XYZ file of C-alpha atoms in Angstrom:
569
model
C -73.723 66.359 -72.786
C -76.201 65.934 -70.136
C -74.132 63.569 -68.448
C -71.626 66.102 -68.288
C -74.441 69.060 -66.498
C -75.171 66.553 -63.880
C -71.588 65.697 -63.186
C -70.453 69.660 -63.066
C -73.811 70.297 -60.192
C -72.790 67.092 -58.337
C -69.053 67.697 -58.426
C -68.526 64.242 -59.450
C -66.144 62.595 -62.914
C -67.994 62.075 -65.644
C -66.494 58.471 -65.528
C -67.269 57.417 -61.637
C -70.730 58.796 -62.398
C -71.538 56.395 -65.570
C -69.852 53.566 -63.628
C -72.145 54.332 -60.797
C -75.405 54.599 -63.234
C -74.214 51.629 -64.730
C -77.582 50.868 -67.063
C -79.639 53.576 -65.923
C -80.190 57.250 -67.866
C -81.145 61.005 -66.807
C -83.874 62.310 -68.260
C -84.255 65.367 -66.819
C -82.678 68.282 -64.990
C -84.715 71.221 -62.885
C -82.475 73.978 -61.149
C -83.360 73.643 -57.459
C -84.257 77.345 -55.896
C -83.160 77.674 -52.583
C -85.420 79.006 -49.616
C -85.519 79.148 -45.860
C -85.488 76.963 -43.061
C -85.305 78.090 -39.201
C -84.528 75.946 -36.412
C -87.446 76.181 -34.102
C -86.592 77.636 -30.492
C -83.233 78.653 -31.709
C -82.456 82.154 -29.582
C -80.190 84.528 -32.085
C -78.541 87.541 -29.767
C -78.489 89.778 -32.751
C -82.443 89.399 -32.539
C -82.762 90.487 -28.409
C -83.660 93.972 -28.100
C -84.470 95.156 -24.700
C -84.380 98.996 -23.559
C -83.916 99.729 -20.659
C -82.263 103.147 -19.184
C -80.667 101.707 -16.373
C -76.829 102.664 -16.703
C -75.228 98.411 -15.524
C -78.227 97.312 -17.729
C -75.393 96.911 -20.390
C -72.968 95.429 -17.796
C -75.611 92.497 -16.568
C -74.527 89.851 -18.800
C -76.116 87.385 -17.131
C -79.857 88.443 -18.099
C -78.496 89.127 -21.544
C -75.144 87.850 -22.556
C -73.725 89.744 -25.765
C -69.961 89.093 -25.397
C -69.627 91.841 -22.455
C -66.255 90.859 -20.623
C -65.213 88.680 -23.011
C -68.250 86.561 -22.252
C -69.811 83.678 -24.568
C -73.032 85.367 -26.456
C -76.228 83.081 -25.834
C -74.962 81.922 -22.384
C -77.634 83.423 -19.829
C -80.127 83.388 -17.517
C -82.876 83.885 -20.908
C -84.562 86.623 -19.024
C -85.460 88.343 -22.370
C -88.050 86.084 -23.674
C -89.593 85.667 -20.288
C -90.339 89.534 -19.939
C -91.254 89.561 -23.821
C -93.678 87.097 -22.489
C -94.805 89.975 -19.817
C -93.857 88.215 -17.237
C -91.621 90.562 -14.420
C -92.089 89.077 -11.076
C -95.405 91.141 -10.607
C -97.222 89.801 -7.275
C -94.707 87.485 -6.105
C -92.462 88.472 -2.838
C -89.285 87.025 -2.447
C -87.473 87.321 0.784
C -83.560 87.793 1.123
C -82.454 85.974 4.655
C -79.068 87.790 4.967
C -77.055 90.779 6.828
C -80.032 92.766 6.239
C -81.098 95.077 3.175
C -80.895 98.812 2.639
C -84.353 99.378 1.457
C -83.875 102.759 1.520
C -81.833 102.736 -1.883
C -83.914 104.581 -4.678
C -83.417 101.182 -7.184
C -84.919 98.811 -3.926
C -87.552 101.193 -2.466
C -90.475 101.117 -4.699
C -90.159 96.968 -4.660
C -89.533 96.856 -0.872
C -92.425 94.367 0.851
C -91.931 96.037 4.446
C -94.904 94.368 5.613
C -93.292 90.747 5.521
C -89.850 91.885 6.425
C -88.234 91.881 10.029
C -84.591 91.756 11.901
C -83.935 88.769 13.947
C -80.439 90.003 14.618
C -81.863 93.236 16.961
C -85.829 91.817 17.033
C -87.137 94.985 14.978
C -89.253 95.384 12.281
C -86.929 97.045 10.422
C -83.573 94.956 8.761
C -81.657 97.842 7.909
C -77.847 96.789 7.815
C -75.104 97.962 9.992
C -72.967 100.250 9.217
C -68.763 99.400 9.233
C -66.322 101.173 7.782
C -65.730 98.341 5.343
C -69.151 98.130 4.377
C -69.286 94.053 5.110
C -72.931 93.984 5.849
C -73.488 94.896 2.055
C -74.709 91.154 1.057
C -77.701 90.847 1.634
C -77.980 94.261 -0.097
C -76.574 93.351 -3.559
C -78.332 90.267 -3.145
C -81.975 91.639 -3.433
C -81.041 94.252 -6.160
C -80.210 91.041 -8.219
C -83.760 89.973 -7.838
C -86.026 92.975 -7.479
C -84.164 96.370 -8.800
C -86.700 98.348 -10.704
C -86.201 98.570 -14.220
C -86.458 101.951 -16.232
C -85.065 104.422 -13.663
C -81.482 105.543 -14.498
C -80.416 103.476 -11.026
C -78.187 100.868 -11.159
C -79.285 97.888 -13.160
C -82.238 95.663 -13.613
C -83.659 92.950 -11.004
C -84.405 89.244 -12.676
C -87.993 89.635 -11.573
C -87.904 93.772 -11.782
C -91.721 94.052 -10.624
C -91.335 91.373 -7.717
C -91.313 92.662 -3.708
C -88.458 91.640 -2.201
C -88.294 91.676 1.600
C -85.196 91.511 3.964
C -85.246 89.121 6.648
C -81.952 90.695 8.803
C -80.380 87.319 10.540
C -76.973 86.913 9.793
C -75.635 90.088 11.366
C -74.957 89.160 15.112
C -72.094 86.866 17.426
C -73.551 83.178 16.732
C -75.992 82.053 15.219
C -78.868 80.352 16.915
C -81.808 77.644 15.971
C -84.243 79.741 16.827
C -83.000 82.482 14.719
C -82.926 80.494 11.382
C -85.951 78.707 12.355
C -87.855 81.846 12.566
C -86.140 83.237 9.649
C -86.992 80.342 7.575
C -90.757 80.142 8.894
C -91.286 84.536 8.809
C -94.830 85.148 7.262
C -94.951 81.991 4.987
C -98.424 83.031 3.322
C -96.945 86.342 2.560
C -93.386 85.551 1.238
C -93.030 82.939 -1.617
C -89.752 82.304 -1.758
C -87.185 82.485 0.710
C -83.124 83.043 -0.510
C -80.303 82.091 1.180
C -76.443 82.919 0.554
C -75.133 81.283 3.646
C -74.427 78.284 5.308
C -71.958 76.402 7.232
C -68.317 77.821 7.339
C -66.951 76.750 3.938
C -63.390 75.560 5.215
C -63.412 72.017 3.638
C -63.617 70.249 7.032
C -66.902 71.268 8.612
C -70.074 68.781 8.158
C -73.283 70.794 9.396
C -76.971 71.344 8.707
C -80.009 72.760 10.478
C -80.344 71.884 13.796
C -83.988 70.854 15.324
C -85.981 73.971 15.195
C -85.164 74.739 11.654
C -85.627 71.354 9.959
C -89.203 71.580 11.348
C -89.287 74.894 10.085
C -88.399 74.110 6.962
C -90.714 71.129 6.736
C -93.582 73.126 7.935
C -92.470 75.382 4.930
C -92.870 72.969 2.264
C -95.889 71.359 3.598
C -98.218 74.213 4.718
C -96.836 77.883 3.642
C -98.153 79.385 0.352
C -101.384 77.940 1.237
C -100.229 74.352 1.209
C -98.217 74.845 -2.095
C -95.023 74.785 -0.241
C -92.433 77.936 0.712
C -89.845 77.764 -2.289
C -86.149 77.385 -0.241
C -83.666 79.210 -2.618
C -79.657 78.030 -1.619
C -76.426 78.476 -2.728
C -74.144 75.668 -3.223
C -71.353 77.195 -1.568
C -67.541 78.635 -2.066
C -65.557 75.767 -0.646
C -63.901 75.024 -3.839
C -62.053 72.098 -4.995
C -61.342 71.704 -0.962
C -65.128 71.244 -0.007
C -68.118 69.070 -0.932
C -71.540 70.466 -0.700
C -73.265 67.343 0.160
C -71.522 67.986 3.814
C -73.978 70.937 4.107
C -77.128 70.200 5.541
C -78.899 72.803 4.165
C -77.778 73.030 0.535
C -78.076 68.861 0.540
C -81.439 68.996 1.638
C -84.341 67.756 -0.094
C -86.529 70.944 0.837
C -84.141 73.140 -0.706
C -82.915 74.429 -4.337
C -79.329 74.258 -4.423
C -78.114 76.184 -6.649
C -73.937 76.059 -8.195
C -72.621 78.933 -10.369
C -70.648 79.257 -13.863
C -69.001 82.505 -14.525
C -69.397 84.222 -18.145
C -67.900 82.149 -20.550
C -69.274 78.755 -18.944
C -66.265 77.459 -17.282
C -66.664 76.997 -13.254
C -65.415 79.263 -10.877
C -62.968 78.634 -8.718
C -65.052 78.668 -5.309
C -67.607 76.527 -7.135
C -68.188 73.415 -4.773
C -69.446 70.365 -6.689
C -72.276 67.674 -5.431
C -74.634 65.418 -6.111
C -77.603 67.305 -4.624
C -76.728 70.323 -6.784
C -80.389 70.675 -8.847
C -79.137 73.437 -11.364
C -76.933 76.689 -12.160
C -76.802 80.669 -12.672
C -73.918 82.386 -13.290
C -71.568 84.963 -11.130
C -67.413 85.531 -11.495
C -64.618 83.842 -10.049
C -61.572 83.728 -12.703
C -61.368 86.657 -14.719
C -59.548 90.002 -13.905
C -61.605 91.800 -16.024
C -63.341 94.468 -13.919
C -66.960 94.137 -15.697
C -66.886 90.027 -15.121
C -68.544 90.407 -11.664
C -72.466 90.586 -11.225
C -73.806 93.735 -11.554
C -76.111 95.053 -8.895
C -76.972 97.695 -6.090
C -74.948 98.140 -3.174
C -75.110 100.046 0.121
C -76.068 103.758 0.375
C -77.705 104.323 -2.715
C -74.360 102.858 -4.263
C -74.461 100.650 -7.226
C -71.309 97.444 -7.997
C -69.846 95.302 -10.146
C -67.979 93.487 -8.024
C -70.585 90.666 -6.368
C -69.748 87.304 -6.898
C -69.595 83.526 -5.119
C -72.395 81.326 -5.033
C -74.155 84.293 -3.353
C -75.113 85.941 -6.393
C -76.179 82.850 -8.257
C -78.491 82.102 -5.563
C -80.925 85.191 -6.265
C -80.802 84.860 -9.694
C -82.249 81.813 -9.633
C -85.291 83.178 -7.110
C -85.566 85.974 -9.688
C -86.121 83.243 -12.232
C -88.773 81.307 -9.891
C -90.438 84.205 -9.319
C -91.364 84.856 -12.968
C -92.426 80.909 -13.055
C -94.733 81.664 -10.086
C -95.945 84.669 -11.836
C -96.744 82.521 -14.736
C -98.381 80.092 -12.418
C -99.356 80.564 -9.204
C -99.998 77.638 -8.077
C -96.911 75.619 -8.533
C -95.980 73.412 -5.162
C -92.244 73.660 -4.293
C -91.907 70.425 -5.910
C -93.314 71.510 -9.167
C -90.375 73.933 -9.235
C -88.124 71.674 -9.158
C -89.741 69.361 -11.651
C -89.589 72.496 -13.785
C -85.876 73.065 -12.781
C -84.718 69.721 -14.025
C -86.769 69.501 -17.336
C -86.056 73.524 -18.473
C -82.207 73.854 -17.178
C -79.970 73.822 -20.407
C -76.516 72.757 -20.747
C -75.951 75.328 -23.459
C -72.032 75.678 -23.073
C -71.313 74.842 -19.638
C -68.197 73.328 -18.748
C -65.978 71.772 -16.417
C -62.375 70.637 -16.450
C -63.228 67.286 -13.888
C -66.637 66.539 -14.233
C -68.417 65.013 -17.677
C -71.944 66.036 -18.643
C -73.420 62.184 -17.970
C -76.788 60.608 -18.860
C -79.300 58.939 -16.517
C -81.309 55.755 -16.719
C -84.462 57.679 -18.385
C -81.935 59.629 -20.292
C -81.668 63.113 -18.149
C -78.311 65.012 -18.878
C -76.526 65.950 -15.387
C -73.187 67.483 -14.155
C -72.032 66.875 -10.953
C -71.325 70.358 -10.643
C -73.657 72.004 -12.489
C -76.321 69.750 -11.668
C -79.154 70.160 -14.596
C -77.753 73.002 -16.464
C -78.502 76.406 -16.170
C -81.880 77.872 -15.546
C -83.898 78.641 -18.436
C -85.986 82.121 -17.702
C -87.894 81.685 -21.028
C -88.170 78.113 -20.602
C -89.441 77.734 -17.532
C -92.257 80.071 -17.413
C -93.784 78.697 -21.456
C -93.921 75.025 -19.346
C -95.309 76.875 -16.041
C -97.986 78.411 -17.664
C -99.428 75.142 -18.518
C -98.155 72.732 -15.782
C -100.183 70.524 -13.933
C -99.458 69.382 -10.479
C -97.367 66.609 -10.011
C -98.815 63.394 -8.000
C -98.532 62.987 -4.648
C -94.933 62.402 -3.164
C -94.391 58.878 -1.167
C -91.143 57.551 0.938
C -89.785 54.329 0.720
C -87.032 53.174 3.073
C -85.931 50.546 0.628
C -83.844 48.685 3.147
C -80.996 49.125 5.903
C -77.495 47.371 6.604
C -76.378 48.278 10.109
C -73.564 45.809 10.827
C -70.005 47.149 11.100
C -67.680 46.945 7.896
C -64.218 47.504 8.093
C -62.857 50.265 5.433
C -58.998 49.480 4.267
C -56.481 51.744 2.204
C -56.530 50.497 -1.042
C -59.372 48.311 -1.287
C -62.983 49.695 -1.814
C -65.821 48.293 0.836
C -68.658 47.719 -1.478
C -72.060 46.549 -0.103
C -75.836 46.236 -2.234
C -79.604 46.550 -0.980
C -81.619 45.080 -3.122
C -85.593 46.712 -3.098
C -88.710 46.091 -4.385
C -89.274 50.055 -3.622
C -92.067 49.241 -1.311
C -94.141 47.772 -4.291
C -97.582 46.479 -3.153
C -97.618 48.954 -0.163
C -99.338 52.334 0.371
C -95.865 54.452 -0.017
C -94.239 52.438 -3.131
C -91.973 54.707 -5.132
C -91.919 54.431 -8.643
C -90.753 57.190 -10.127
C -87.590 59.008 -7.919
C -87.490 62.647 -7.048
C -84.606 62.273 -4.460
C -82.017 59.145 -3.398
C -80.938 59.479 0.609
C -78.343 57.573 1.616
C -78.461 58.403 5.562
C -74.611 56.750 6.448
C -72.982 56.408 9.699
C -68.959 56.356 8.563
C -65.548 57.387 10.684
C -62.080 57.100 9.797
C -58.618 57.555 10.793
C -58.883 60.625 8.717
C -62.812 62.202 7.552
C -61.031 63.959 4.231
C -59.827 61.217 2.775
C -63.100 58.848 2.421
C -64.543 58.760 -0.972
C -68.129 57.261 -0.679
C -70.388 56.340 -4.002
C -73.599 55.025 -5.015
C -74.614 53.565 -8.393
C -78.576 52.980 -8.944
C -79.904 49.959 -10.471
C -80.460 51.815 -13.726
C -76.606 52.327 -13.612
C -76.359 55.977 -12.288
C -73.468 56.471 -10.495
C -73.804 59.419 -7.850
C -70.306 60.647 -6.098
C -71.890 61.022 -2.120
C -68.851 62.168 -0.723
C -65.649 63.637 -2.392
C -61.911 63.594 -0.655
C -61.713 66.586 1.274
C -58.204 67.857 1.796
C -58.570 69.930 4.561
C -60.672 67.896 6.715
C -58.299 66.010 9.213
C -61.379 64.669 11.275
C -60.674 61.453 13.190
C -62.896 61.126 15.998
C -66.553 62.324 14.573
C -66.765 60.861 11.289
C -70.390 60.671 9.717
C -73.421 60.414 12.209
C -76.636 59.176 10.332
C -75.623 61.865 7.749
C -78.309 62.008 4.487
C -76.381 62.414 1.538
C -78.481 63.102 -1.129
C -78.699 62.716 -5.069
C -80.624 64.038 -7.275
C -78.780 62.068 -9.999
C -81.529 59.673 -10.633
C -84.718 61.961 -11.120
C -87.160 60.028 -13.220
C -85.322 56.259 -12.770
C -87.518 53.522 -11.317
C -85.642 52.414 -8.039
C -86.648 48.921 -8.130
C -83.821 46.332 -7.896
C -80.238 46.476 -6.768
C -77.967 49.724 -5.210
C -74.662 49.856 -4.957
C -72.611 51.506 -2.290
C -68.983 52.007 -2.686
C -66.527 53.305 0.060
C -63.051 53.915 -0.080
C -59.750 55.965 1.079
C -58.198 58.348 -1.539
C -54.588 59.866 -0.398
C -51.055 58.570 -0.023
C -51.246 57.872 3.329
C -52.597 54.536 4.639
C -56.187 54.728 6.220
C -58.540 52.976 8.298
C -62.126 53.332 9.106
C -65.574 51.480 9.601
C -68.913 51.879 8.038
C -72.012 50.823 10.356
C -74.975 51.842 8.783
C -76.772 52.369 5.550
C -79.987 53.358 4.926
C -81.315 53.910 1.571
C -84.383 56.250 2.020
C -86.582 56.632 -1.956
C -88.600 59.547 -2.465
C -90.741 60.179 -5.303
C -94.441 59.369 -6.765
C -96.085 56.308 -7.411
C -97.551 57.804 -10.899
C -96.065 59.248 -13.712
C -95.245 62.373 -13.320
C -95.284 63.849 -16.823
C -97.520 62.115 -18.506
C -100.371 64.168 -18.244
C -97.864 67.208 -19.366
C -98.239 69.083 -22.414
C -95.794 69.022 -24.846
C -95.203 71.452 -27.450
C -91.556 70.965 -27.678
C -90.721 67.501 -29.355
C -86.983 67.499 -28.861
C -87.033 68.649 -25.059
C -86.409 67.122 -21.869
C -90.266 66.994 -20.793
C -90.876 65.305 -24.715
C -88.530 62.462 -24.119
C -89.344 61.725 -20.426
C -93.314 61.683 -21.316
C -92.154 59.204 -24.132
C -90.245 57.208 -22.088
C -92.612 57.198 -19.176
C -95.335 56.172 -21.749
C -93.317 53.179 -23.015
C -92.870 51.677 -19.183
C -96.640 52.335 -18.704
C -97.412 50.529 -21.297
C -94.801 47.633 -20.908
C -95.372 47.270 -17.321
C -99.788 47.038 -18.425
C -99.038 44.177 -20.974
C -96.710 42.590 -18.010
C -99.886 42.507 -15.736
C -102.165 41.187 -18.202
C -99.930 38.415 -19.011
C -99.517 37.516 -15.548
C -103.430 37.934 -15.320
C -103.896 35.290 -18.004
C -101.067 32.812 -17.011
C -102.740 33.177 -13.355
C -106.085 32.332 -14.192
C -104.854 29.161 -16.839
């Protein structure tokens, strides 16, 4: 019977189907012909065909992740669809601040900038490392051939931005360090070089807290505000290799708001084990860190005309992302060093990141963030199909939203918790409506630095970890001096009501300590910033943000008008 046909297609009894039709009859039957459907955007790895005759080509899973090294296949850098875009780096010079690079190595040569490069370690023009007999001044070497190795030349492997110049600024190569050295490192030729990369900071031992000195914060705010004619200098950092043991938010210069800080995954999206975690952390790349395998490491050149597969730490993952921001810039050259992170948040994926502590959490406005991996991982392909068509964001303002500077006593067991309350400087020239970055500049000391715990929850309800125990750190006599900790948790939120701050001891052994200032400093724009964006994804980040900015505008317009009309009754 025809009842019968239609129960056989369904997979339903004849009897539950004439209960369930109850009065009603089939009249007819068509056989349904299947056909296609694709998801839109949707990356296949069987579909990626690059050639290239480079012999680590095949090893650089991070450009192009097909399983290599027992690797997950999809999770990479996307570099494939940004070249089959065309774009390669071409025009844009990116500068490696290291131990100096060997620019005489055949796969570094024909990209070396010489013009913009320069040793502060011996105050020479050329940044050549120096030799040892176990080759240690090789980082800043493997570094650049991560961003700017040529492609097509039996050498090595392939550069993220293959076309790019790359130019070595030598600086780290000497007894101490000075503030005059970074300073000039960090302000060398800044309408010449784009973007500046760093693999180094403070000594990652889980009990140092240090940043630029003097000399090289105004440097580095010169940089932002006046190199690449006025479009900003692009400050490239790694997170750092502190582990479990450290937190990156108690180094200045990956914390700061001028920088990129950049964390790592390794090839299957788990963390590495050096991977320090943080709330100022913008977004990842990848390097190794957990696996034996010998073809798990990053891929690159090395000293002497050498090639390796054995870089890794947060080192490597910072130059991979500068390879990625130089395609961006190629895409669009006039992106501000704000725009790139704007671009960083909305195109970073989460694809199959993981990690064993942190959750992947959810903003007020609805942005996904890790407090390790910060955004995700940087999209290659992504990022330059927004650049190409990004406008400028508005102008930046500051708020200090308010300051408590009265002492507060900090027990073992108990948790000091104290609010501000803002308006976000609403009805002034520098209200902040829409936040970029969150300071929180705190002036803290305890009967032991490692074990404080410090938090701060937004009145949208994002809760950014400030300060993590640090084991090592056995501190009792310096504390925390007027020390910005920064979050870039709340990107997007509206700032505008009441912030939480939460500080605490975390160990078995009883603590004391005081807490005698907080300032909460608000940084962001006073328009919307993507509201004006085009939008030709509907189901990504910049879609939903442009929606929900859309909805406040409009909300907060009808609020005025009403107010307008009960004013003037």
């Amino acid at each position: 019977s025809l009842l019968s046909k239609v129960s056989l297609m369904m997979g339903i009894n004849t009897r539950t189907l004439s209960g369930q039709l109850g009065c009603y009859f089939v009249k007819n039957v068509l056989d349904q012909e299947g056909f296609g459907r694709q998801k839109r955007g949707y990356r296949s790895i069987d579909e990626i065909y690059i050639k290239m005759t480079d012999p680590l080509f095949s090893k650089q899973w991070y450009l192009i992740n097909t399983g290599q090294a027992d690797g997950t296949p999809g999770l990479d850098l996307n570099v494939a669809e940004a070249w089959g875009l065309g774009y390669t780096g071409r025009g844009i010079t990116i500068a490696i601040m290291d131990d100096g690079i060997d620019y005489l190595h055949p796969d570094l040569a024909s990209n070396y900038n010489a013009e913009a490069s320069f040793d502060f370690s011996s105050n020479d023009p050329y940044p050549y490392p120096r030799y040892t007999n176990d080759w240690f001044n090789s980082h800043g070497t493997r570094c650049a051939g991560e961003v700017s190795a040529a492609a097509n030349n039996n050498i090595c492997g392939v550069g993220v931005a293959y076309n790019s110049k790359v130019a070595g600024i030598r600086m780290l190569d000497q007894p101490f360090m000075t503030d005059i050295i970074e300073a000039s490192s960090i302000s060398h030729m800044p309408q010449v070089i784009d973007i500046y990369s760093a693999s180094w900071g403070p000594t990652d031992d889980g009990k140092t807290v240090d940043g630029p000195r003097e000399l090289t914060l105004q440097a580095m705010a010169d940089g932002v505000n006046k190199g690449r004619g006025r479009k900003g200098s692009i400050y490239v950092w790694a997170s750092g290799d502190g582990g479990s043991y450290d937190d990156c938010n108690c180094d200045g210069y990956a914390s700061s708001m001028w920088t990129i800080s950049i964390n790592s995954a390794i090839n299957d999206g788990r963390t590495a084990l050096y991977d320090e975690s943080c709330s100022s952390t913008l977004a990842s790349t990848f390097s190794n860190g957990r696996k034996r395998n010998p073809e798990a490491g990053v891929a690159t050149t090395d000293l002497y005309g050498n090639c390796t597969l054995r870089h890794s730490g947060t080192s490597a993952a910072a130059p991979e992302a500068a390879g990625v921001f130089a395609l961006a810039l190629e895409a669009n050259p006039n992106l501000t060093w704000r725009d790139m992170q704007h671009l960083s948040v909305l195109t970073s994926k989460r694809n199959q990141l993981h990690d064993e502590v942190h959750q992947w959490r959810r903003n007020g406005v609805g942005l996904e963030f890790n407090h390790l991996f910060g955004y995700g991982v940087l999209d290659a392909g992504g990022m330059v199909k927004m650049a190409k068509e990004w406008k400028t964001v508005p102008e930046r303002f500051h708020c200090v939203a308010g300051s408590l500077q009265d002492v507060h006593k900090i027990q073992s067991g108990g948790k000091l918790i104290l609010t501000i309350s803002t308006d976000s400087c609403q009805g002034k020239d520098n209200f902040v409506r829409y936040l970029e970055h969150v300071q929180a500049v705190v002036t803290v000391n305890g009967s032991r630095r490692g074990d404080l715990n410090i938090n701060m929850t937004s009145p949208m309800g994002t809760k950014s970890i400030l300060l993590s125990c640090r084991p090592r750190d056995d501190d009792a006599k310096v504390g925390f001096d007027k020390w910005p900790f920064m979050t870039t948790h709340t990107w997007g939120e509206d700032p505008r009501g009441t912030w939480v701050l939460e500080v605490g001891f975390q160990g078995d052994e009883p603590q004391r300590g005081a807490l005698k200032e907080w300032t909460l400093m608000l940084h962001g724009t006073q328009s919307a910033p993507y509201i004006d964006q085009i939008v030709r994804n509907y189901q990504s980040k910049l879609a939903m943000s442009k929606k929900e900015e859309l909805e406040e505008e409009l909300d907060e317009a009808v609020e005025r008008s009403l107010k307008s009309l009960l004013s003037k009754n």
